[in-house]
Short mmCIF file of C-alpha atoms and ligand atoms in Angstrom, two decimals:
data_model
loop_
_atom_site.label_atom_id
_atom_site.label_comp_id
_atom_site.label_asym_id
_atom_site.label_seq_id
_atom_site.Cartn_x
_atom_site.Cartn_y
_atom_site.Cartn_z
CA MET Z 1 0.00 0.00 0.00
CA SER Z 2 1.99 3.01 -1.00
CA SER Z 3 -0.24 5.95 -1.52
CA GLY Z 4 -3.57 6.64 -0.01
CA LEU Z 5 -1.40 6.11 2.90
CA GLY Z 6 -0.61 9.78 3.21
CA ALA Z 7 2.93 10.92 3.52
CA GLU Z 8 2.96 12.24 7.05
CA ARG Z 9 5.85 10.74 8.91
CA GLY Z 10 6.42 10.69 12.58
CA ALA Z 11 6.59 8.32 15.47
CA ASP Z 12 4.56 5.13 15.48
CA GLU Z 13 4.14 4.72 11.75
CA SER Z 14 4.52 1.92 9.26
CA ARG Z 15 7.39 2.02 6.79
CA HIS Z 16 4.88 1.19 4.05
CA GLY Z 17 2.89 4.36 4.71
CA MET Z 18 -0.28 5.25 6.59
CA TRP Z 19 -3.99 5.64 5.86
CA SER Z 20 -4.80 9.31 5.90
CA GLY Z 21 -7.47 9.07 8.56
CA ARG Z 22 -10.24 6.91 9.89
CA TRP Z 23 -12.43 7.01 6.80
CA LEU Z 24 -9.71 5.89 4.46
CA PHE Z 25 -9.09 2.90 6.66
CA VAL Z 26 -12.79 2.10 6.86
CA MET Z 27 -13.12 2.41 3.10
CA ALA Z 28 -10.06 0.32 2.37
CA ALA Z 29 -11.15 -2.42 4.77
CA ALA Z 30 -14.72 -2.27 3.48
CA GLY Z 31 -13.27 -2.43 -0.03
CA SER Z 32 -11.50 -5.60 1.02
CA ALA Z 33 -14.54 -7.04 2.74
CA VAL Z 34 -17.16 -6.24 0.12
CA GLY Z 35 -16.48 -8.36 -2.92
CA LEU Z 36 -17.48 -11.53 -4.69
CA GLY Z 37 -18.03 -13.02 -1.24
CA ASN Z 38 -21.08 -10.83 -0.72
CA ILE Z 39 -22.68 -10.72 -4.14
CA TRP Z 40 -21.67 -14.03 -5.69
CA LYS Z 41 -20.82 -16.38 -2.86
CA PHE Z 42 -23.22 -15.54 -0.06
CA PRO Z 43 -26.41 -16.05 -2.11
CA TYR Z 44 -25.28 -19.31 -3.68
CA MET Z 45 -24.04 -20.71 -0.38
CA ALA Z 46 -27.30 -19.78 1.31
CA GLY Z 47 -29.07 -21.41 -1.64
CA GLU Z 48 -27.09 -24.64 -1.37
CA ASN Z 49 -27.46 -24.85 2.39
CA GLY Z 50 -31.16 -24.40 2.72
CA GLY Z 51 -31.51 -20.63 3.21
CA GLY Z 52 -32.84 -19.41 6.57
CA ALA Z 53 -30.83 -21.49 9.03
CA PHE Z 54 -27.64 -20.78 7.09
CA VAL Z 55 -28.34 -17.04 7.18
CA VAL Z 56 -28.94 -17.11 10.95
CA VAL Z 57 -25.73 -19.01 11.69
CA TYR Z 58 -23.85 -16.70 9.34
CA LEU Z 59 -25.19 -13.56 11.06
CA LEU Z 60 -24.36 -14.94 14.50
CA CYS Z 61 -20.83 -15.74 13.33
CA VAL Z 62 -20.34 -12.23 11.93
CA ALA Z 63 -21.50 -10.60 15.16
CA LEU Z 64 -19.95 -12.88 17.79
CA VAL Z 65 -16.85 -14.21 16.02
CA GLY Z 66 -16.18 -11.90 13.09
CA ILE Z 67 -16.27 -8.55 14.86
CA PRO Z 68 -13.99 -9.55 17.77
CA ILE Z 69 -11.51 -11.26 15.45
CA MET Z 70 -11.46 -8.29 13.10
CA MET Z 71 -10.76 -6.04 16.07
CA ALA Z 72 -7.97 -8.41 17.10
CA GLU Z 73 -6.42 -8.33 13.62
CA VAL Z 74 -6.43 -4.54 13.43
CA LEU Z 75 -5.05 -4.31 16.94
CA LEU Z 76 -2.19 -6.73 16.25
CA GLY Z 77 -1.38 -5.00 12.98
CA ARG Z 78 -1.27 -1.58 14.59
CA GLU Z 79 0.79 -2.93 17.48
CA GLY Z 80 3.38 -4.45 15.12
CA ARG Z 81 3.23 -1.95 12.24
CA LEU Z 82 4.69 -4.56 9.85
CA SER Z 83 3.53 -7.32 7.51
CA PRO Z 84 1.62 -10.06 9.38
CA ILE Z 85 4.62 -12.41 9.48
CA ASN Z 86 6.96 -9.76 10.87
CA THR Z 87 4.28 -8.32 13.11
CA MET Z 88 3.85 -11.75 14.69
CA ARG Z 89 7.62 -12.12 14.99
CA ALA Z 90 7.83 -8.79 16.81
CA LEU Z 91 4.86 -9.47 19.04
CA THR Z 92 6.02 -12.93 20.08
CA LEU Z 93 9.25 -11.26 21.20
CA THR Z 94 7.51 -8.52 23.23
CA SER Z 95 5.19 -11.14 24.70
CA ARG Z 96 8.02 -13.63 25.31
CA ALA Z 97 5.85 -16.19 23.59
CA SER Z 98 6.65 -19.17 21.40
CA SER Z 99 7.64 -18.32 17.85
CA ALA Z 100 5.08 -20.91 16.73
CA TRP Z 101 2.54 -18.06 16.69
CA VAL Z 102 4.35 -16.73 13.62
CA LEU Z 103 2.69 -19.60 11.75
CA ILE Z 104 -0.42 -17.39 11.72
CA GLY Z 105 1.43 -15.19 9.25
CA TRP Z 106 2.75 -18.00 7.08
CA MET Z 107 -0.54 -19.82 6.85
CA GLY Z 108 -2.18 -16.54 5.95
CA VAL Z 109 0.16 -16.00 3.04
CA LEU Z 110 -0.64 -19.49 1.76
CA ALA Z 111 -4.39 -18.99 2.21
CA GLY Z 112 -4.13 -15.71 0.34
CA PHE Z 113 -2.53 -17.44 -2.64
CA LEU Z 114 -5.14 -20.17 -2.70
CA ILE Z 115 -8.07 -17.77 -2.44
CA LEU Z 116 -6.75 -15.30 -4.99
CA SER Z 117 -6.10 -18.11 -7.47
CA TYR Z 118 -9.78 -18.95 -7.85
CA TYR Z 119 -11.05 -15.48 -6.96
CA ALA Z 120 -9.45 -14.20 -10.17
CA VAL Z 121 -11.25 -16.88 -12.17
CA ILE Z 122 -14.68 -15.90 -10.84
CA ALA Z 123 -13.91 -12.19 -11.16
CA GLY Z 124 -13.06 -13.02 -14.78
CA TRP Z 125 -16.63 -14.26 -15.20
CA ALA Z 126 -17.85 -10.86 -13.99
CA LEU Z 127 -15.62 -9.11 -16.55
CA LYS Z 128 -16.96 -11.35 -19.30
CA TYR Z 129 -20.52 -10.47 -18.26
CA ILE Z 130 -19.85 -6.74 -18.63
CA VAL Z 131 -19.44 -7.44 -22.33
CA SER Z 132 -22.31 -9.91 -22.59
CA LEU Z 133 -24.74 -7.48 -21.02
CA ALA Z 134 -23.51 -4.48 -22.94
CA ASP Z 135 -23.93 -6.20 -26.30
CA GLY Z 136 -27.54 -7.10 -25.56
CA THR Z 137 -27.06 -10.88 -25.37
CA PHE Z 138 -29.59 -11.09 -22.56
CA ASN Z 139 -32.24 -8.70 -23.85
CA GLY Z 140 -35.58 -10.43 -23.35
CA ALA Z 141 -33.88 -13.69 -22.33
CA ASN Z 142 -35.68 -16.37 -20.35
CA GLY Z 143 -34.32 -18.66 -17.62
CA GLU Z 144 -33.39 -21.43 -19.99
CA PHE Z 145 -31.40 -19.08 -22.21
CA ALA Z 146 -29.53 -17.55 -19.26
CA ASN Z 147 -28.65 -21.00 -18.01
CA ARG Z 148 -27.40 -22.16 -21.38
CA ALA Z 149 -25.33 -18.99 -21.95
CA PHE Z 150 -23.58 -19.56 -18.65
CA ASN Z 151 -22.93 -23.25 -19.23
CA ASP Z 152 -21.58 -22.58 -22.71
CA PHE Z 153 -19.16 -20.09 -21.22
CA LEU Z 154 -17.99 -22.58 -18.58
CA ALA Z 155 -17.40 -25.22 -21.24
CA ASN Z 156 -14.88 -22.93 -22.93
CA PRO Z 157 -11.58 -22.93 -20.98
CA GLY Z 158 -9.87 -20.62 -23.47
CA GLU Z 159 -12.33 -17.82 -22.86
CA MET Z 160 -12.24 -18.33 -19.11
CA ILE Z 161 -8.45 -18.12 -19.13
CA LEU Z 162 -8.61 -14.94 -21.18
CA TRP Z 163 -10.78 -13.17 -18.59
CA GLN Z 164 -8.89 -14.64 -15.65
CA THR Z 165 -5.73 -13.21 -17.20
CA VAL Z 166 -7.29 -9.79 -17.70
CA PHE Z 167 -8.36 -9.68 -14.06
CA MET Z 168 -4.98 -10.86 -12.79
CA CYS Z 169 -3.20 -8.22 -14.90
CA LEU Z 170 -5.46 -5.45 -13.60
CA THR Z 171 -4.83 -6.55 -10.02
CA VAL Z 172 -1.06 -6.80 -10.47
CA TYR Z 173 -1.00 -3.41 -12.18
CA ILE Z 174 -2.82 -1.69 -9.33
CA VAL Z 175 -0.87 -3.51 -6.64
CA ALA Z 176 2.42 -2.70 -8.35
CA LYS Z 177 1.59 0.98 -8.71
CA GLY Z 178 0.42 1.18 -5.17
CA VAL Z 179 -3.14 2.17 -4.54
CA THR Z 180 -3.19 5.53 -6.26
CA GLY Z 181 -5.31 8.50 -5.35
CA GLY Z 182 -7.35 7.62 -8.41
CA LEU Z 183 -8.40 4.27 -7.08
CA GLU Z 184 -9.30 5.76 -3.74
CA LYS Z 185 -11.41 8.42 -5.33
CA ALA Z 186 -13.06 5.74 -7.40
CA ILE Z 187 -13.88 3.67 -4.29
CA ARG Z 188 -15.76 6.65 -2.90
CA TRP Z 189 -18.03 6.51 -5.95
CA PHE Z 190 -18.12 2.83 -6.75
CA MET Z 191 -19.20 1.59 -3.36
CA PRO Z 192 -22.29 3.79 -2.99
CA LEU Z 193 -23.14 3.22 -6.66
CA LEU Z 194 -22.94 -0.52 -6.20
CA LEU Z 195 -25.36 -0.27 -3.33
CA VAL Z 196 -27.73 1.89 -5.38
CA LEU Z 197 -27.75 -0.63 -8.23
CA LEU Z 198 -28.31 -3.47 -5.80
CA VAL Z 199 -31.31 -1.58 -4.47
CA VAL Z 200 -32.58 -1.14 -8.05
CA LEU Z 201 -32.30 -4.92 -8.45
CA LEU Z 202 -34.03 -5.34 -5.13
CA GLY Z 203 -36.88 -3.19 -6.46
CA TYR Z 204 -37.06 -5.45 -9.49
CA GLY Z 205 -37.11 -8.48 -7.20
CA ILE Z 206 -39.93 -7.01 -5.14
CA ASN Z 207 -42.03 -6.64 -8.28
CA SER Z 208 -40.98 -9.92 -9.85
CA GLY Z 209 -43.73 -11.94 -8.21
CA GLY Z 210 -41.24 -14.07 -6.29
CA PHE Z 211 -40.40 -11.69 -3.48
CA GLU Z 212 -42.39 -13.37 -0.72
CA GLN Z 213 -40.96 -16.74 -1.61
CA GLY Z 214 -37.48 -15.23 -1.73
CA VAL Z 215 -37.79 -13.63 1.70
CA ASP Z 216 -39.30 -16.81 3.07
CA PHE Z 217 -36.39 -18.83 1.70
CA MET Z 218 -33.79 -16.50 3.17
CA PHE Z 219 -35.26 -16.01 6.60
CA ARG Z 220 -37.36 -19.07 7.43
CA PHE Z 221 -35.42 -20.97 10.02
CA ASP Z 222 -35.31 -24.54 8.76
CA TRP Z 223 -32.67 -26.33 10.77
CA ASP Z 224 -32.97 -29.60 8.84
CA ALA Z 225 -32.24 -27.95 5.53
CA LEU Z 226 -28.89 -26.73 6.82
CA GLY Z 227 -27.24 -30.11 6.63
CA VAL Z 228 -24.12 -31.47 8.27
CA ASP Z 229 -21.49 -29.14 6.84
CA GLY Z 230 -23.76 -26.13 6.59
CA VAL Z 231 -22.75 -24.70 9.96
CA LEU Z 232 -19.07 -24.96 9.09
CA VAL Z 233 -19.72 -23.39 5.71
CA ALA Z 234 -21.66 -20.51 7.32
CA MET Z 235 -18.79 -19.82 9.69
CA GLY Z 236 -16.26 -20.03 6.85
CA GLN Z 237 -18.38 -17.60 4.89
CA ALA Z 238 -18.37 -15.14 7.81
CA PHE Z 239 -14.56 -15.25 7.81
CA PHE Z 240 -14.34 -15.01 4.05
CA THR Z 241 -16.71 -12.10 3.65
CA LEU Z 242 -14.99 -10.05 6.36
CA SER Z 243 -11.53 -10.93 4.92
CA LEU Z 244 -10.50 -12.48 8.24
CA GLY Z 245 -8.12 -15.21 9.32
CA MET Z 246 -5.29 -14.71 6.83
CA GLY Z 247 -3.78 -11.39 7.85
CA ALA Z 248 -5.28 -9.12 5.19
CA ILE Z 249 -6.92 -6.96 7.84
CA MET Z 250 -3.83 -7.27 10.04
CA ALA Z 251 -1.75 -5.89 7.16
CA TYR Z 252 -4.20 -3.02 6.72
CA GLY Z 253 -4.22 -2.50 10.49
CA ALA Z 254 -0.51 -1.73 10.37
CA TYR Z 255 -1.31 1.45 8.46
CA VAL Z 256 -4.02 2.72 10.86
CA PRO Z 257 -3.12 5.96 12.70
CA SER Z 258 -3.00 5.61 16.49
CA ASN Z 259 -5.86 7.98 17.18
CA VAL Z 260 -8.44 5.99 15.19
CA SER Z 261 -11.00 4.01 17.23
CA ILE Z 262 -10.69 0.34 16.32
CA THR Z 263 -14.07 -0.62 17.71
CA THR Z 264 -16.09 2.01 15.84
CA SER Z 265 -14.27 1.36 12.56
CA VAL Z 266 -14.66 -2.40 12.76
CA VAL Z 267 -18.36 -2.27 13.57
CA THR Z 268 -18.91 0.10 10.64
CA ILE Z 269 -17.04 -2.23 8.28
CA ALA Z 270 -18.96 -5.31 9.45
CA VAL Z 271 -22.33 -3.59 9.13
CA LEU Z 272 -21.57 -2.33 5.60
CA ASP Z 273 -20.43 -5.78 4.55
CA THR Z 274 -23.48 -7.50 5.97
CA VAL Z 275 -25.91 -5.05 4.40
CA VAL Z 276 -24.43 -5.66 0.94
CA ALA Z 277 -24.70 -9.44 1.34
CA ILE Z 278 -28.29 -9.38 2.58
CA VAL Z 279 -29.42 -6.97 -0.14
CA ALA Z 280 -27.71 -9.15 -2.76
CA GLY Z 281 -29.62 -12.16 -1.45
CA LEU Z 282 -32.90 -10.27 -1.40
CA ALA Z 283 -32.31 -9.22 -5.00
CA ILE Z 284 -31.34 -12.67 -6.29
CA PHE Z 285 -33.76 -15.12 -4.65
CA PRO Z 286 -37.02 -13.50 -5.82
CA ILE Z 287 -35.70 -13.73 -9.38
CA VAL Z 288 -34.89 -17.40 -8.79
CA PHE Z 289 -38.42 -18.21 -7.69
CA ALA Z 290 -40.22 -15.96 -10.16
CA ASN Z 291 -38.43 -17.70 -13.05
CA GLY Z 292 -38.66 -21.28 -11.86
CA LEU Z 293 -34.90 -21.54 -11.31
CA GLU Z 294 -33.25 -23.62 -8.58
CA PRO Z 295 -31.80 -21.85 -5.51
CA ASP Z 296 -29.18 -24.57 -5.10
CA GLN Z 297 -27.52 -24.34 -8.49
CA GLY Z 298 -24.16 -23.35 -7.00
CA PRO Z 299 -21.54 -20.91 -8.29
CA GLY Z 300 -23.58 -19.95 -11.37
CA LEU Z 301 -26.48 -18.50 -9.37
CA MET Z 302 -25.64 -14.81 -9.74
CA PHE Z 303 -24.55 -15.23 -13.37
CA VAL Z 304 -27.88 -16.75 -14.33
CA THR Z 305 -30.37 -14.75 -12.28
CA LEU Z 306 -29.11 -11.20 -12.62
CA PRO Z 307 -28.65 -11.12 -16.42
CA LEU Z 308 -32.18 -12.44 -16.58
CA ALA Z 309 -33.48 -9.53 -14.53
CA PHE Z 310 -31.50 -6.98 -16.53
CA GLY Z 311 -32.67 -8.54 -19.77
CA GLN Z 312 -36.23 -7.70 -18.85
CA MET Z 313 -35.64 -4.15 -17.60
CA PRO Z 314 -35.77 -0.97 -19.63
CA LEU Z 315 -32.17 0.10 -20.32
CA GLY Z 316 -31.18 -3.31 -18.94
CA ALA Z 317 -28.12 -3.64 -21.16
CA LEU Z 318 -26.73 -0.41 -19.78
CA PHE Z 319 -27.57 -1.05 -16.13
CA GLY Z 320 -26.48 -4.66 -16.42
CA ALA Z 321 -23.09 -3.79 -17.85
CA LEU Z 322 -22.66 -1.11 -15.20
CA PHE Z 323 -23.59 -3.60 -12.48
CA PHE Z 324 -20.92 -6.06 -13.56
CA VAL Z 325 -18.40 -3.21 -13.78
CA LEU Z 326 -19.16 -2.49 -10.14
CA VAL Z 327 -18.90 -6.16 -9.16
CA SER Z 328 -15.53 -6.39 -10.92
CA PHE Z 329 -14.41 -3.29 -9.13
CA ALA Z 330 -15.49 -4.68 -5.77
CA ALA Z 331 -13.51 -7.82 -6.65
CA ILE Z 332 -10.36 -5.84 -7.43
CA THR Z 333 -10.41 -3.94 -4.14
CA SER Z 334 -10.70 -7.35 -2.42
CA ALA Z 335 -8.00 -9.02 -4.52
CA ILE Z 336 -5.55 -6.27 -3.61
CA SER Z 337 -5.94 -7.09 0.08
CA LEU Z 338 -5.31 -10.78 -0.60
CA THR Z 339 -1.83 -9.92 -1.86
CA GLU Z 340 -0.89 -7.36 0.79
CA PRO Z 341 0.43 -9.74 3.51
CA ALA Z 342 2.81 -11.55 1.13
CA LEU Z 343 3.75 -8.35 -0.66
CA ALA Z 344 4.57 -6.33 2.44
CA PHE Z 345 6.56 -9.28 3.83
CA LEU Z 346 8.73 -9.66 0.72
CA VAL Z 347 9.32 -5.92 0.57
CA GLU Z 348 10.42 -5.93 4.22
CA GLU Z 349 12.59 -9.03 3.99
CA TYR Z 350 14.41 -8.43 0.75
CA ASN Z 351 13.88 -4.75 0.14
CA ALA Z 352 12.34 -6.00 -3.08
CA LYS Z 353 10.60 -3.65 -5.46
CA ARG Z 354 6.83 -3.70 -5.04
CA SER Z 355 6.28 -4.08 -8.76
CA ARG Z 356 8.59 -7.10 -9.09
CA VAL Z 357 6.98 -8.81 -6.15
CA ALA Z 358 3.51 -8.07 -7.49
CA ILE Z 359 4.28 -9.67 -10.84
CA SER Z 360 5.74 -12.81 -9.27
CA LEU Z 361 2.76 -13.21 -6.95
CA GLY Z 362 0.44 -12.68 -9.90
CA VAL Z 363 2.09 -15.37 -11.96
CA ILE Z 364 1.91 -17.93 -9.15
CA CYS Z 365 -1.77 -17.24 -8.55
CA TRP Z 366 -2.52 -17.32 -12.26
CA VAL Z 367 -0.97 -20.76 -12.66
CA LEU Z 368 -2.76 -22.11 -9.59
CA GLY Z 369 -5.97 -20.62 -10.95
CA LEU Z 370 -5.77 -22.74 -14.09
CA GLY Z 371 -6.72 -25.68 -11.90
CA SER Z 372 -9.95 -23.89 -11.05
CA VAL Z 373 -10.60 -22.95 -14.67
CA PHE Z 374 -10.33 -26.58 -15.73
CA SER Z 375 -12.53 -27.71 -12.83
CA PHE Z 376 -15.49 -26.38 -14.81
CA ASN Z 377 -14.66 -28.13 -18.07
CA LEU Z 378 -11.69 -30.37 -18.92
CA LEU Z 379 -11.24 -31.68 -15.39
CA ALA Z 380 -14.87 -31.45 -14.23
CA ASP Z 381 -14.91 -35.18 -13.55
CA VAL Z 382 -11.62 -35.30 -11.71
CA HIS Z 383 -12.36 -35.41 -8.00
CA VAL Z 384 -9.59 -34.44 -5.62
CA VAL Z 385 -11.36 -35.53 -2.44
CA GLY Z 386 -14.81 -37.10 -2.29
CA SER Z 387 -16.88 -35.41 -4.98
CA MET Z 388 -14.85 -32.19 -4.90
CA THR Z 389 -13.24 -30.77 -7.99
CA PHE Z 390 -9.95 -28.88 -7.68
CA PHE Z 391 -11.89 -25.60 -7.40
CA ASP Z 392 -14.23 -27.02 -4.73
CA PHE Z 393 -11.26 -28.36 -2.80
CA VAL Z 394 -9.16 -25.19 -2.83
CA ASP Z 395 -12.23 -23.16 -1.90
CA TYR Z 396 -13.26 -25.53 0.88
CA VAL Z 397 -9.85 -25.92 2.48
CA SER Z 398 -8.99 -22.22 2.42
CA GLN Z 399 -12.36 -20.90 3.49
CA ASN Z 400 -13.59 -23.56 5.91
CA LEU Z 401 -10.35 -24.75 7.46
CA MET Z 402 -7.51 -22.26 7.05
CA LEU Z 403 -9.42 -19.04 7.74
CA PRO Z 404 -11.20 -20.28 10.89
CA LEU Z 405 -7.96 -21.83 12.18
CA GLY Z 406 -6.11 -18.58 11.56
CA GLY Z 407 -8.90 -16.67 13.27
CA LEU Z 408 -8.81 -19.00 16.26
CA ALA Z 409 -5.08 -18.51 16.68
CA ILE Z 410 -5.45 -14.73 16.34
CA ALA Z 411 -8.16 -14.65 19.01
CA LEU Z 412 -6.13 -16.81 21.41
CA PHE Z 413 -2.95 -14.81 20.88
CA THR Z 414 -4.73 -11.50 21.44
CA GLY Z 415 -6.82 -12.77 24.34
CA PHE Z 416 -4.20 -14.68 26.30
CA VAL Z 417 -0.67 -13.98 25.07
CA LEU Z 418 -0.27 -10.32 24.18
CA PRO Z 419 0.30 -8.27 27.38
CA LYS Z 420 -2.96 -6.87 28.70
CA ALA Z 421 -1.62 -3.34 28.89
CA ASN Z 422 -0.97 -3.27 25.15
CA VAL Z 423 -4.45 -4.50 24.33
CA ARG Z 424 -6.08 -1.98 26.66
CA ALA Z 425 -4.09 0.87 25.16
CA GLN Z 426 -4.96 -0.18 21.60
CA LEU Z 427 -8.66 -0.45 22.30
CA GLY Z 428 -8.84 2.40 24.82
CA LEU Z 429 -10.27 0.07 27.46
CA LYS Z 430 -10.56 1.32 31.03
CA GLY Z 431 -12.30 -1.59 32.75
CA GLY Z 432 -16.02 -1.91 33.33
CA LEU Z 433 -18.53 -3.44 30.99
CA PRO Z 434 -16.73 -2.75 27.67
CA GLU Z 435 -13.61 -4.52 28.84
CA PHE Z 436 -15.58 -7.41 30.26
CA LEU Z 437 -17.46 -7.75 26.97
CA TRP Z 438 -14.26 -7.65 24.94
CA ASN Z 439 -12.56 -10.25 27.11
CA THR Z 440 -15.56 -12.54 26.99
CA LEU Z 441 -15.81 -12.33 23.23
CA VAL Z 442 -12.14 -12.70 22.36
CA ARG Z 443 -11.19 -15.25 25.03
CA VAL Z 444 -14.31 -17.35 25.31
CA VAL Z 445 -17.04 -16.85 22.75
CA SER Z 446 -15.11 -16.69 19.49
CA PRO Z 447 -12.55 -19.43 20.23
CA LEU Z 448 -15.27 -21.72 21.59
CA ALA Z 449 -17.51 -21.03 18.61
CA VAL Z 450 -14.77 -21.97 16.15
CA LEU Z 451 -13.79 -25.06 18.16
CA THR Z 452 -17.37 -26.18 18.63
CA ILE Z 453 -18.18 -25.87 14.97
CA PHE Z 454 -15.03 -27.80 14.03
CA ALA Z 455 -15.84 -30.52 16.56
CA TYR Z 456 -19.48 -30.70 15.47
CA THR Z 457 -18.52 -31.13 11.84
CA ILE Z 458 -15.92 -33.81 12.53
CA TYR Z 459 -18.31 -35.68 14.82
CA LYS Z 460 -21.19 -35.49 12.32
CA ASN Z 461 -19.01 -36.53 9.43
CA ILE Z 462 -17.69 -39.54 11.29
CA GLY Z 463 -20.94 -40.45 13.03
N1 LIG N 501 -13.82 -10.49 1.60
C1 LIG N 501 -13.68 -10.58 0.18
C2 LIG N 501 -15.03 -10.93 -0.43
O1 LIG N 501 -15.99 -11.03 0.28
C3 LIG N 501 -12.62 -11.55 -0.24
C4 LIG N 501 -11.35 -11.36 0.49
C5 LIG N 501 -10.49 -10.32 0.41
C6 LIG N 501 -10.81 -12.20 1.48
N2 LIG N 501 -9.46 -10.47 1.27
C7 LIG N 501 -9.64 -11.61 1.95
C8 LIG N 501 -11.24 -13.40 2.02
C9 LIG N 501 -8.90 -12.20 2.97
C10 LIG N 501 -10.50 -13.98 3.04
C11 LIG N 501 -9.34 -13.40 3.51
O2 LIG N 501 -15.14 -11.11 -1.59
#
């Protein structure tokens, strides 16, 4: 992160630069949080896991696990002022703790690679759909047509690689340049605009004739429909959507000025992120039911339902193309944060040039991503574990295992290992109810929630 992190220098600052104030941090972190996870992943995961019960578990995880762990990440980052790996190295020294905690940083770098590898593939789909909507492909389309268009696209690895490459190049370019003033100014416009367009889609959903069914699906608490792994998936989704567990937020935390309130910023970020996900769900499910589509169709859900809605709207080609521009933009601001922990580390360790590092990281993720591209066509029948394709596997392991494990370790380190005085200073705690609440959440509730959900899944899968 080079610019946007204003130039003021003084005590207690990161060598990579600093956010110029509370709002820039909130926007950068919200830019990281709001992405494909909210608009693409959340609705299809809710759809595959029965709706209501999934949404409830997800919301509970965001509030009780996500918020405390995000606060912990920002706090650790600001305490260390370095890349997550070096921050953990420094903090294990000040805490006289085992250097094993540094594994949090290393696992995060690995998780970042895995996630970005397939993230770029899906973001490539969004880029492709900018063109498809703009050229009127979906004007007046019905459900069957939208389905077929999507499946034809998936069957064509060459085209998928093309768009994956475009996305990866855009990301590397921005990361290499540093986040310029231009991008930051754009975020100010893109984020609100994205929300406005989602609300337009929501309005369409309300009038589509499927709204009641959509709301019912999303909020009716049907425990049985959640299934064995659903709880684990809901928790993983909470981590994924808030960008937690791999050090992205810790890296951003290193650039937060000391006078910014961590609690207020984190709550704002979590609320923004949740609103976008819920509105996306409320826009997509009515369209599913009004058009006789299936809610559990998996990763294609957004790419089938939304073009359908745009195809039937006046000026749909224009709005549709604009919508996918915004989704792609949201994906880029998230992708950037996936590279930051590795990038900052390599810059610190080897004094490497940001641009060189960015290109190398990009190439590795691109190659890994080919596995995900082929999971939808050439290698669709190759199952890595159980019935999982390569894409399913990378997604599952990173989101449902690595992120929660990372989050657990972060909570335990912050709650039990880091000296209390440092934590209190970072959060401005002076005893009383706030401190009690914080301690309960970070020491008891979030670690126990993660452990319980892990144990429950293992037990159910064996039993
Ligand atoms: N949160 C982003 C989304 O919802 C994805 C993302 C960005 C992410 N950085 C991350 C996920 C770090 C996990 C960890 O699309």
